[in-house]
């Protein structure tokens, strides 16, 4: 081959990039996003059903808290383990298994005769969710090898999360009001069955690579990681209601670093570590983890705070509260797809930085809230917080996945989503503590939103000074 051949303006047809931008594969994307929709929906949809569950099953406050928090606990604690399983067993197989577990557990929730059975079924739901989420991100990466198409697919995936979070309180309120609390769980069954059918028909099984050895999981290290994440999540969740000096809270918060230290020691000796050291060789992936924590801390802390504000201090019922918060979640339908398109065109830094700045402004807008503040004055703050978060999160997800080698993207996805879940737990616990310890609700609310805005600004700095993560540009051809 001559130098002129290398400079030829018309390479062979098979070697030329496509003239049109790479397309997102719609039906496989729908199958994957249906499962993810159920995962996020069940984070919030159950909250409004708690009073009816208490009346029907005779459950006390502590049991009811586990109905809500047990799901998050299992979800967060098993994410790393399930991410590693996907890398070794195949992400499609693990995703389908997670869908099956989640759907069967939803049926168990709907038919639960006692509160104890309901809590057990909620824990099983969390396990199914932990299987689905890392696998869903890895499957999107496999289905869309072109970076631009992958960025747009992640934008849709993020939009589904925001839509599910927004729909949860409203849908739960409607179902509880119009049917029964069990309908909240029955809803998952036909959607889950359809998602299984669509995944089997439309999501291709990955090609088997004969050149890469599948090493076994380091089960001891994985269990330590799960125990550490679960203990930290449980401690933070319980701190809001029990107080930071409660023995259970102190025990969980003490157990978490011990489990983490043991995990780190086992990882250093493992032949196939749960978190491959190459993920942390540079600044980029750790920065993505930090941004994921800070984003969820501010957003879910604000979601908790606004729910308390509308229900306890403005007298809204659960359905009215869901409708009041709907604009914040609905912004995901605009911000997340826009984030994917921007990441495909200019890279991930711009939407992450812009989204965090807009979100910080939305959080600070809540400093104006008072006992008689008109809803119209609070609406811009809700819109800014929702739009900013939904603009930043998909691109942060793209950056995290692009920072990981292809063969360990399941582990990277598990770590990133575990970081996000920890951020959510920290946000709710921290904001709840500040509300209780600041000499009045409104003083605590202003301090909370200032802390949340500060977290968004720290995330802005990390995204701005870190590596650009602009590999998504390559897809433009």
Short mmCIF file of N, CA and C in Angstrom, two decimals, residues 22-161:
data_model
loop_
_atom_site.label_atom_id
_atom_site.label_comp_id
_atom_site.label_asym_id
_atom_site.label_seq_id
_atom_site.Cartn_x
_atom_site.Cartn_y
_atom_site.Cartn_z
N UNK A 22 -25.16 7.24 13.51
CA UNK A 22 -25.59 5.91 13.96
C UNK A 22 -26.90 6.01 14.71
N UNK A 23 -27.77 5.02 14.48
CA UNK A 23 -29.11 5.05 15.05
C UNK A 23 -29.16 4.28 16.37
N UNK A 24 -30.03 4.75 17.24
CA UNK A 24 -30.33 4.01 18.46
C UNK A 24 -31.27 2.86 18.12
N UNK A 25 -31.00 1.68 18.63
CA UNK A 25 -31.82 0.51 18.35
C UNK A 25 -33.05 0.55 19.26
N UNK A 26 -34.19 0.89 18.68
CA UNK A 26 -35.34 1.31 19.48
C UNK A 26 -35.97 0.18 20.28
N UNK A 27 -36.27 -0.97 19.66
CA UNK A 27 -36.94 -2.03 20.40
C UNK A 27 -36.04 -2.63 21.49
N UNK A 28 -34.77 -2.92 21.22
CA UNK A 28 -33.91 -3.35 22.33
C UNK A 28 -33.81 -2.30 23.43
N UNK A 29 -33.74 -1.02 23.03
CA UNK A 29 -33.68 0.04 24.04
C UNK A 29 -34.96 0.06 24.87
N UNK A 30 -36.11 -0.14 24.23
CA UNK A 30 -37.37 -0.19 24.95
C UNK A 30 -37.38 -1.34 25.95
N UNK A 31 -36.91 -2.50 25.53
CA UNK A 31 -36.89 -3.66 26.43
C UNK A 31 -36.05 -3.38 27.67
N UNK A 32 -34.88 -2.82 27.46
CA UNK A 32 -33.97 -2.54 28.58
C UNK A 32 -34.55 -1.46 29.48
N UNK A 33 -35.12 -0.42 28.87
CA UNK A 33 -35.64 0.70 29.66
C UNK A 33 -36.91 0.34 30.42
N UNK A 34 -37.69 -0.63 29.92
CA UNK A 34 -38.86 -1.06 30.68
C UNK A 34 -38.45 -1.65 32.04
N UNK A 35 -37.41 -2.47 32.02
CA UNK A 35 -36.92 -3.01 33.28
C UNK A 35 -36.41 -1.93 34.20
N UNK A 36 -35.66 -0.97 33.65
CA UNK A 36 -35.12 0.10 34.47
C UNK A 36 -36.23 1.01 35.00
N UNK A 37 -37.29 1.20 34.21
CA UNK A 37 -38.43 1.99 34.66
C UNK A 37 -39.03 1.37 35.92
N UNK A 38 -39.20 0.05 35.92
CA UNK A 38 -39.77 -0.61 37.10
C UNK A 38 -38.86 -0.45 38.32
N UNK A 39 -37.55 -0.53 38.10
CA UNK A 39 -36.60 -0.40 39.20
C UNK A 39 -36.76 0.96 39.88
N UNK A 40 -36.75 2.03 39.10
CA UNK A 40 -36.82 3.38 39.68
C UNK A 40 -38.22 3.68 40.19
N UNK A 41 -39.24 3.20 39.49
CA UNK A 41 -40.61 3.43 39.93
C UNK A 41 -40.81 2.91 41.34
N UNK A 42 -40.26 1.74 41.64
CA UNK A 42 -40.52 1.14 42.95
C UNK A 42 -39.69 1.75 44.06
N UNK A 43 -38.81 2.70 43.73
CA UNK A 43 -38.14 3.48 44.77
C UNK A 43 -39.13 4.45 45.42
N UNK A 44 -40.04 5.02 44.62
CA UNK A 44 -40.91 6.09 45.12
C UNK A 44 -42.39 5.72 45.18
N UNK A 45 -42.84 4.75 44.37
CA UNK A 45 -44.27 4.51 44.26
C UNK A 45 -44.87 3.96 45.57
N UNK A 46 -44.06 3.27 46.36
CA UNK A 46 -44.58 2.63 47.58
C UNK A 46 -44.80 3.64 48.70
N UNK A 47 -44.09 4.76 48.65
CA UNK A 47 -44.13 5.71 49.77
C UNK A 47 -45.55 6.16 50.09
N UNK A 48 -46.33 6.47 49.05
CA UNK A 48 -47.68 6.98 49.30
C UNK A 48 -48.64 5.89 49.74
N UNK A 49 -48.24 4.62 49.58
CA UNK A 49 -49.12 3.51 49.97
C UNK A 49 -48.92 3.08 51.42
N UNK A 50 -47.92 3.63 52.10
CA UNK A 50 -47.57 3.17 53.44
C UNK A 50 -48.73 3.26 54.43
N UNK A 51 -49.48 4.37 54.50
CA UNK A 51 -50.59 4.40 55.47
C UNK A 51 -51.62 3.28 55.25
N UNK A 52 -51.96 2.99 53.99
CA UNK A 52 -52.92 1.92 53.73
C UNK A 52 -52.33 0.55 54.08
N UNK A 53 -51.04 0.36 53.83
CA UNK A 53 -50.39 -0.91 54.19
C UNK A 53 -50.46 -1.10 55.70
N UNK A 54 -50.19 -0.03 56.44
CA UNK A 54 -50.22 -0.11 57.90
C UNK A 54 -51.61 -0.51 58.39
N UNK A 55 -52.64 0.10 57.80
CA UNK A 55 -54.00 -0.20 58.23
C UNK A 55 -54.42 -1.63 57.87
N UNK A 56 -54.00 -2.10 56.71
CA UNK A 56 -54.43 -3.41 56.23
C UNK A 56 -53.69 -4.56 56.91
N UNK A 57 -52.38 -4.39 57.12
CA UNK A 57 -51.57 -5.48 57.65
C UNK A 57 -51.24 -5.31 59.13
N UNK A 58 -51.68 -4.21 59.73
CA UNK A 58 -51.40 -3.98 61.14
C UNK A 58 -49.93 -3.83 61.44
N UNK A 59 -49.19 -3.18 60.54
CA UNK A 59 -47.74 -3.04 60.68
C UNK A 59 -47.40 -1.80 61.49
N UNK A 60 -46.37 -1.90 62.32
CA UNK A 60 -45.87 -0.77 63.08
C UNK A 60 -44.93 0.08 62.26
N UNK A 61 -44.49 1.18 62.86
CA UNK A 61 -43.65 2.14 62.14
C UNK A 61 -42.34 1.52 61.69
N UNK A 62 -41.70 0.72 62.58
CA UNK A 62 -40.42 0.13 62.22
C UNK A 62 -40.53 -0.82 61.04
N UNK A 63 -41.58 -1.63 61.02
CA UNK A 63 -41.78 -2.56 59.90
C UNK A 63 -42.07 -1.80 58.62
N UNK A 64 -42.86 -0.75 58.72
CA UNK A 64 -43.18 0.05 57.53
C UNK A 64 -41.92 0.70 56.95
N UNK A 65 -41.02 1.11 57.84
CA UNK A 65 -39.78 1.70 57.34
C UNK A 65 -38.98 0.69 56.53
N UNK A 66 -39.03 -0.58 56.95
CA UNK A 66 -38.32 -1.61 56.19
C UNK A 66 -39.05 -1.95 54.88
N UNK A 67 -40.36 -1.75 54.83
CA UNK A 67 -41.06 -1.92 53.56
C UNK A 67 -40.51 -0.93 52.52
N UNK A 68 -40.21 0.29 52.97
CA UNK A 68 -39.68 1.32 52.06
C UNK A 68 -38.18 1.14 51.86
N UNK A 69 -37.43 1.00 53.00
CA UNK A 69 -35.97 1.03 52.93
C UNK A 69 -35.35 -0.31 52.58
N UNK A 70 -36.06 -1.44 52.83
CA UNK A 70 -35.47 -2.74 52.53
C UNK A 70 -35.14 -2.89 51.06
N UNK A 71 -35.98 -2.35 50.22
CA UNK A 71 -35.73 -2.39 48.78
C UNK A 71 -34.43 -1.69 48.43
N UNK A 72 -34.26 -0.46 48.94
CA UNK A 72 -33.05 0.31 48.66
C UNK A 72 -31.82 -0.38 49.23
N UNK A 73 -31.98 -0.97 50.41
CA UNK A 73 -30.86 -1.63 51.06
C UNK A 73 -30.33 -2.79 50.22
N UNK A 74 -31.21 -3.68 49.78
CA UNK A 74 -30.79 -4.82 48.96
C UNK A 74 -30.27 -4.34 47.61
N UNK A 75 -30.92 -3.35 47.05
CA UNK A 75 -30.52 -2.79 45.77
C UNK A 75 -29.09 -2.27 45.83
N UNK A 76 -28.81 -1.41 46.81
CA UNK A 76 -27.47 -0.81 46.90
C UNK A 76 -26.42 -1.85 47.28
N UNK A 77 -26.77 -2.76 48.21
CA UNK A 77 -25.78 -3.69 48.70
C UNK A 77 -25.32 -4.71 47.69
N UNK A 78 -26.16 -5.05 46.72
CA UNK A 78 -25.83 -6.11 45.77
C UNK A 78 -25.37 -5.60 44.41
N UNK A 79 -25.27 -4.29 44.23
CA UNK A 79 -24.93 -3.76 42.90
C UNK A 79 -23.53 -4.20 42.44
N UNK A 80 -22.55 -4.13 43.32
CA UNK A 80 -21.20 -4.53 42.92
C UNK A 80 -21.15 -6.01 42.57
N UNK A 81 -21.77 -6.84 43.39
CA UNK A 81 -21.79 -8.27 43.13
C UNK A 81 -22.45 -8.58 41.80
N UNK A 82 -23.58 -7.95 41.54
CA UNK A 82 -24.32 -8.24 40.31
C UNK A 82 -23.62 -7.68 39.08
N UNK A 83 -22.91 -6.57 39.24
CA UNK A 83 -22.11 -6.08 38.12
C UNK A 83 -21.03 -7.06 37.72
N UNK A 84 -20.35 -7.65 38.71
CA UNK A 84 -19.35 -8.66 38.40
C UNK A 84 -19.95 -9.91 37.80
N UNK A 85 -21.14 -10.29 38.25
CA UNK A 85 -21.81 -11.46 37.66
C UNK A 85 -22.08 -11.24 36.18
N UNK A 86 -22.52 -10.02 35.83
CA UNK A 86 -22.79 -9.74 34.42
C UNK A 86 -21.55 -9.86 33.56
N UNK A 87 -20.41 -9.39 34.08
CA UNK A 87 -19.16 -9.49 33.32
C UNK A 87 -18.77 -10.94 33.07
N UNK A 88 -19.14 -11.84 33.97
CA UNK A 88 -18.70 -13.22 33.86
C UNK A 88 -19.74 -14.13 33.22
N UNK A 89 -21.01 -13.90 33.51
CA UNK A 89 -22.06 -14.79 33.02
C UNK A 89 -22.77 -14.27 31.79
N UNK A 90 -22.57 -13.01 31.46
CA UNK A 90 -23.26 -12.40 30.34
C UNK A 90 -24.34 -11.45 30.83
N UNK A 91 -24.33 -10.23 30.31
CA UNK A 91 -25.23 -9.20 30.82
C UNK A 91 -26.69 -9.48 30.44
N UNK A 92 -26.93 -10.06 29.28
CA UNK A 92 -28.31 -10.38 28.90
C UNK A 92 -28.89 -11.43 29.83
N UNK A 93 -28.10 -12.44 30.14
CA UNK A 93 -28.58 -13.50 31.03
C UNK A 93 -28.90 -12.96 32.42
N UNK A 94 -28.01 -12.12 32.95
CA UNK A 94 -28.23 -11.56 34.28
C UNK A 94 -29.41 -10.58 34.27
N UNK A 95 -29.55 -9.81 33.19
CA UNK A 95 -30.67 -8.88 33.09
C UNK A 95 -32.00 -9.63 33.09
N UNK A 96 -32.08 -10.70 32.30
CA UNK A 96 -33.31 -11.51 32.27
C UNK A 96 -33.59 -12.16 33.63
N UNK A 97 -32.55 -12.64 34.27
CA UNK A 97 -32.75 -13.22 35.60
C UNK A 97 -33.26 -12.16 36.58
N UNK A 98 -32.69 -10.97 36.50
CA UNK A 98 -33.15 -9.89 37.37
C UNK A 98 -34.60 -9.52 37.12
N UNK A 99 -34.98 -9.46 35.84
CA UNK A 99 -36.38 -9.18 35.51
C UNK A 99 -37.30 -10.26 36.10
N UNK A 100 -36.88 -11.52 35.97
CA UNK A 100 -37.69 -12.60 36.51
C UNK A 100 -37.83 -12.51 38.02
N UNK A 101 -36.71 -12.26 38.71
CA UNK A 101 -36.75 -12.14 40.17
C UNK A 101 -37.63 -10.96 40.59
N UNK A 102 -37.46 -9.83 39.91
CA UNK A 102 -38.22 -8.63 40.25
C UNK A 102 -39.72 -8.85 40.04
N UNK A 103 -40.09 -9.46 38.92
CA UNK A 103 -41.50 -9.68 38.62
C UNK A 103 -42.13 -10.66 39.61
N UNK A 104 -41.42 -11.76 39.91
CA UNK A 104 -41.94 -12.72 40.88
C UNK A 104 -42.05 -12.10 42.26
N UNK A 105 -41.05 -11.28 42.64
CA UNK A 105 -41.11 -10.62 43.95
C UNK A 105 -42.24 -9.60 44.01
N UNK A 106 -42.55 -8.95 42.90
CA UNK A 106 -43.68 -8.03 42.87
C UNK A 106 -44.99 -8.76 43.13
N UNK A 107 -45.11 -9.96 42.55
CA UNK A 107 -46.30 -10.77 42.83
C UNK A 107 -46.34 -11.14 44.31
N UNK A 108 -45.18 -11.45 44.90
CA UNK A 108 -45.13 -11.74 46.32
C UNK A 108 -45.55 -10.55 47.17
N UNK A 109 -45.14 -9.35 46.77
CA UNK A 109 -45.56 -8.13 47.48
C UNK A 109 -47.08 -7.95 47.38
N UNK A 110 -47.61 -8.13 46.19
CA UNK A 110 -49.04 -7.89 45.96
C UNK A 110 -49.90 -8.88 46.74
N UNK A 111 -49.41 -10.10 46.94
CA UNK A 111 -50.20 -11.14 47.60
C UNK A 111 -49.81 -11.35 49.07
N UNK A 112 -48.92 -10.50 49.58
CA UNK A 112 -48.38 -10.71 50.93
C UNK A 112 -49.49 -10.71 51.99
N UNK A 113 -49.58 -11.79 52.78
CA UNK A 113 -50.62 -11.82 53.81
C UNK A 113 -50.22 -11.11 55.10
N UNK A 114 -48.91 -10.91 55.31
CA UNK A 114 -48.42 -10.26 56.52
C UNK A 114 -47.35 -9.24 56.15
N UNK A 115 -47.05 -8.36 57.10
CA UNK A 115 -46.02 -7.36 56.87
C UNK A 115 -44.64 -8.01 56.72
N UNK A 116 -44.38 -9.10 57.45
CA UNK A 116 -43.08 -9.77 57.35
C UNK A 116 -42.86 -10.34 55.95
N UNK A 117 -43.90 -10.94 55.37
CA UNK A 117 -43.79 -11.45 54.00
C UNK A 117 -43.57 -10.30 53.03
N UNK A 118 -44.23 -9.18 53.25
CA UNK A 118 -44.06 -8.03 52.38
C UNK A 118 -42.62 -7.52 52.43
N UNK A 119 -42.03 -7.45 53.61
CA UNK A 119 -40.64 -7.00 53.73
C UNK A 119 -39.71 -7.96 52.99
N UNK A 120 -39.92 -9.26 53.16
CA UNK A 120 -39.09 -10.24 52.45
C UNK A 120 -39.20 -10.11 50.94
N UNK A 121 -40.42 -9.88 50.45
CA UNK A 121 -40.61 -9.71 49.01
C UNK A 121 -39.96 -8.42 48.52
N UNK A 122 -39.99 -7.38 49.35
CA UNK A 122 -39.32 -6.12 48.96
C UNK A 122 -37.80 -6.31 48.88
N UNK A 123 -37.24 -7.09 49.79
CA UNK A 123 -35.80 -7.38 49.71
C UNK A 123 -35.49 -8.14 48.42
N UNK A 124 -36.36 -9.08 48.05
CA UNK A 124 -36.15 -9.81 46.79
C UNK A 124 -36.28 -8.88 45.59
N UNK A 125 -37.22 -7.94 45.64
CA UNK A 125 -37.31 -6.93 44.58
C UNK A 125 -35.99 -6.17 44.44
N UNK A 126 -35.41 -5.78 45.57
CA UNK A 126 -34.14 -5.06 45.52
C UNK A 126 -33.03 -5.88 44.90
N UNK A 127 -33.02 -7.20 45.19
CA UNK A 127 -32.02 -8.07 44.58
C UNK A 127 -32.21 -8.12 43.06
N UNK A 128 -33.47 -8.24 42.61
CA UNK A 128 -33.72 -8.23 41.17
C UNK A 128 -33.31 -6.92 40.53
N UNK A 129 -33.56 -5.81 41.21
CA UNK A 129 -33.16 -4.50 40.68
C UNK A 129 -31.64 -4.41 40.56
N UNK A 130 -30.93 -4.94 41.56
CA UNK A 130 -29.47 -4.90 41.51
C UNK A 130 -28.91 -5.72 40.35
N UNK A 131 -29.61 -6.77 39.97
CA UNK A 131 -29.18 -7.57 38.81
C UNK A 131 -29.43 -6.82 37.50
N UNK A 132 -30.52 -6.06 37.46
CA UNK A 132 -30.90 -5.41 36.20
C UNK A 132 -30.07 -4.18 35.86
N UNK A 133 -29.80 -3.33 36.85
CA UNK A 133 -29.27 -1.99 36.54
C UNK A 133 -27.86 -2.04 35.94
N UNK A 134 -26.86 -2.72 36.57
CA UNK A 134 -25.55 -2.78 35.91
C UNK A 134 -25.61 -3.46 34.54
N UNK A 135 -26.44 -4.51 34.44
CA UNK A 135 -26.54 -5.22 33.16
C UNK A 135 -27.17 -4.35 32.10
N UNK A 136 -28.13 -3.48 32.49
CA UNK A 136 -28.79 -2.64 31.49
C UNK A 136 -27.81 -1.66 30.87
N UNK A 137 -26.96 -1.05 31.68
CA UNK A 137 -25.97 -0.12 31.13
C UNK A 137 -24.96 -0.84 30.24
N UNK A 138 -24.50 -2.01 30.69
CA UNK A 138 -23.54 -2.75 29.87
C UNK A 138 -24.18 -3.22 28.56
N UNK A 139 -25.45 -3.62 28.58
CA UNK A 139 -26.13 -4.02 27.36
C UNK A 139 -26.28 -2.85 26.39
N UNK A 140 -26.58 -1.68 26.92
CA UNK A 140 -26.67 -0.51 26.04
C UNK A 140 -25.33 -0.24 25.37
N UNK A 141 -24.24 -0.42 26.11
CA UNK A 141 -22.92 -0.24 25.50
C UNK A 141 -22.65 -1.27 24.42
N UNK A 142 -23.05 -2.54 24.65
CA UNK A 142 -22.84 -3.57 23.64
C UNK A 142 -23.71 -3.35 22.40
N UNK A 143 -24.94 -2.88 22.61
CA UNK A 143 -25.86 -2.68 21.49
C UNK A 143 -25.52 -1.46 20.66
N UNK A 144 -24.80 -0.51 21.24
CA UNK A 144 -24.49 0.74 20.55
C UNK A 144 -22.98 0.98 20.62
N UNK A 145 -22.21 0.27 19.79
CA UNK A 145 -20.76 0.45 19.83
C UNK A 145 -20.31 1.83 19.38
N UNK A 146 -21.13 2.52 18.56
CA UNK A 146 -20.77 3.87 18.14
C UNK A 146 -20.98 4.82 19.31
N UNK A 147 -19.96 5.60 19.70
CA UNK A 147 -20.09 6.45 20.88
C UNK A 147 -21.25 7.43 20.82
N UNK A 148 -21.54 7.99 19.64
CA UNK A 148 -22.64 8.96 19.55
C UNK A 148 -23.98 8.29 19.82
N UNK A 149 -24.21 7.12 19.24
CA UNK A 149 -25.46 6.39 19.49
C UNK A 149 -25.55 5.96 20.95
N UNK A 150 -24.41 5.55 21.51
CA UNK A 150 -24.41 5.15 22.92
C UNK A 150 -24.78 6.32 23.82
N UNK A 151 -24.27 7.50 23.52
CA UNK A 151 -24.60 8.68 24.32
C UNK A 151 -26.09 8.98 24.26
N UNK A 152 -26.68 8.87 23.06
CA UNK A 152 -28.12 9.14 22.94
C UNK A 152 -28.93 8.08 23.67
N UNK A 153 -28.49 6.82 23.59
CA UNK A 153 -29.20 5.75 24.30
C UNK A 153 -29.15 5.97 25.80
N UNK A 154 -28.00 6.38 26.32
CA UNK A 154 -27.91 6.68 27.74
C UNK A 154 -28.79 7.86 28.12
N UNK A 155 -28.96 8.81 27.19
CA UNK A 155 -29.87 9.92 27.44
C UNK A 155 -31.30 9.44 27.61
N UNK A 156 -31.72 8.52 26.75
CA UNK A 156 -33.07 7.95 26.89
C UNK A 156 -33.18 7.18 28.21
N UNK A 157 -32.16 6.39 28.52
CA UNK A 157 -32.13 5.61 29.77
C UNK A 157 -32.27 6.53 30.98
N UNK A 158 -31.54 7.65 30.97
CA UNK A 158 -31.66 8.61 32.06
C UNK A 158 -33.03 9.26 32.11
N UNK A 159 -33.61 9.53 30.94
CA UNK A 159 -34.95 10.10 30.90
C UNK A 159 -35.98 9.17 31.50
N UNK A 160 -35.82 7.88 31.26
CA UNK A 160 -36.72 6.89 31.85
C UNK A 160 -36.63 6.94 33.37
N UNK A 161 -35.41 7.09 33.90
CA UNK A 161 -35.26 7.17 35.35
C UNK A 161 -35.99 8.37 35.92
#
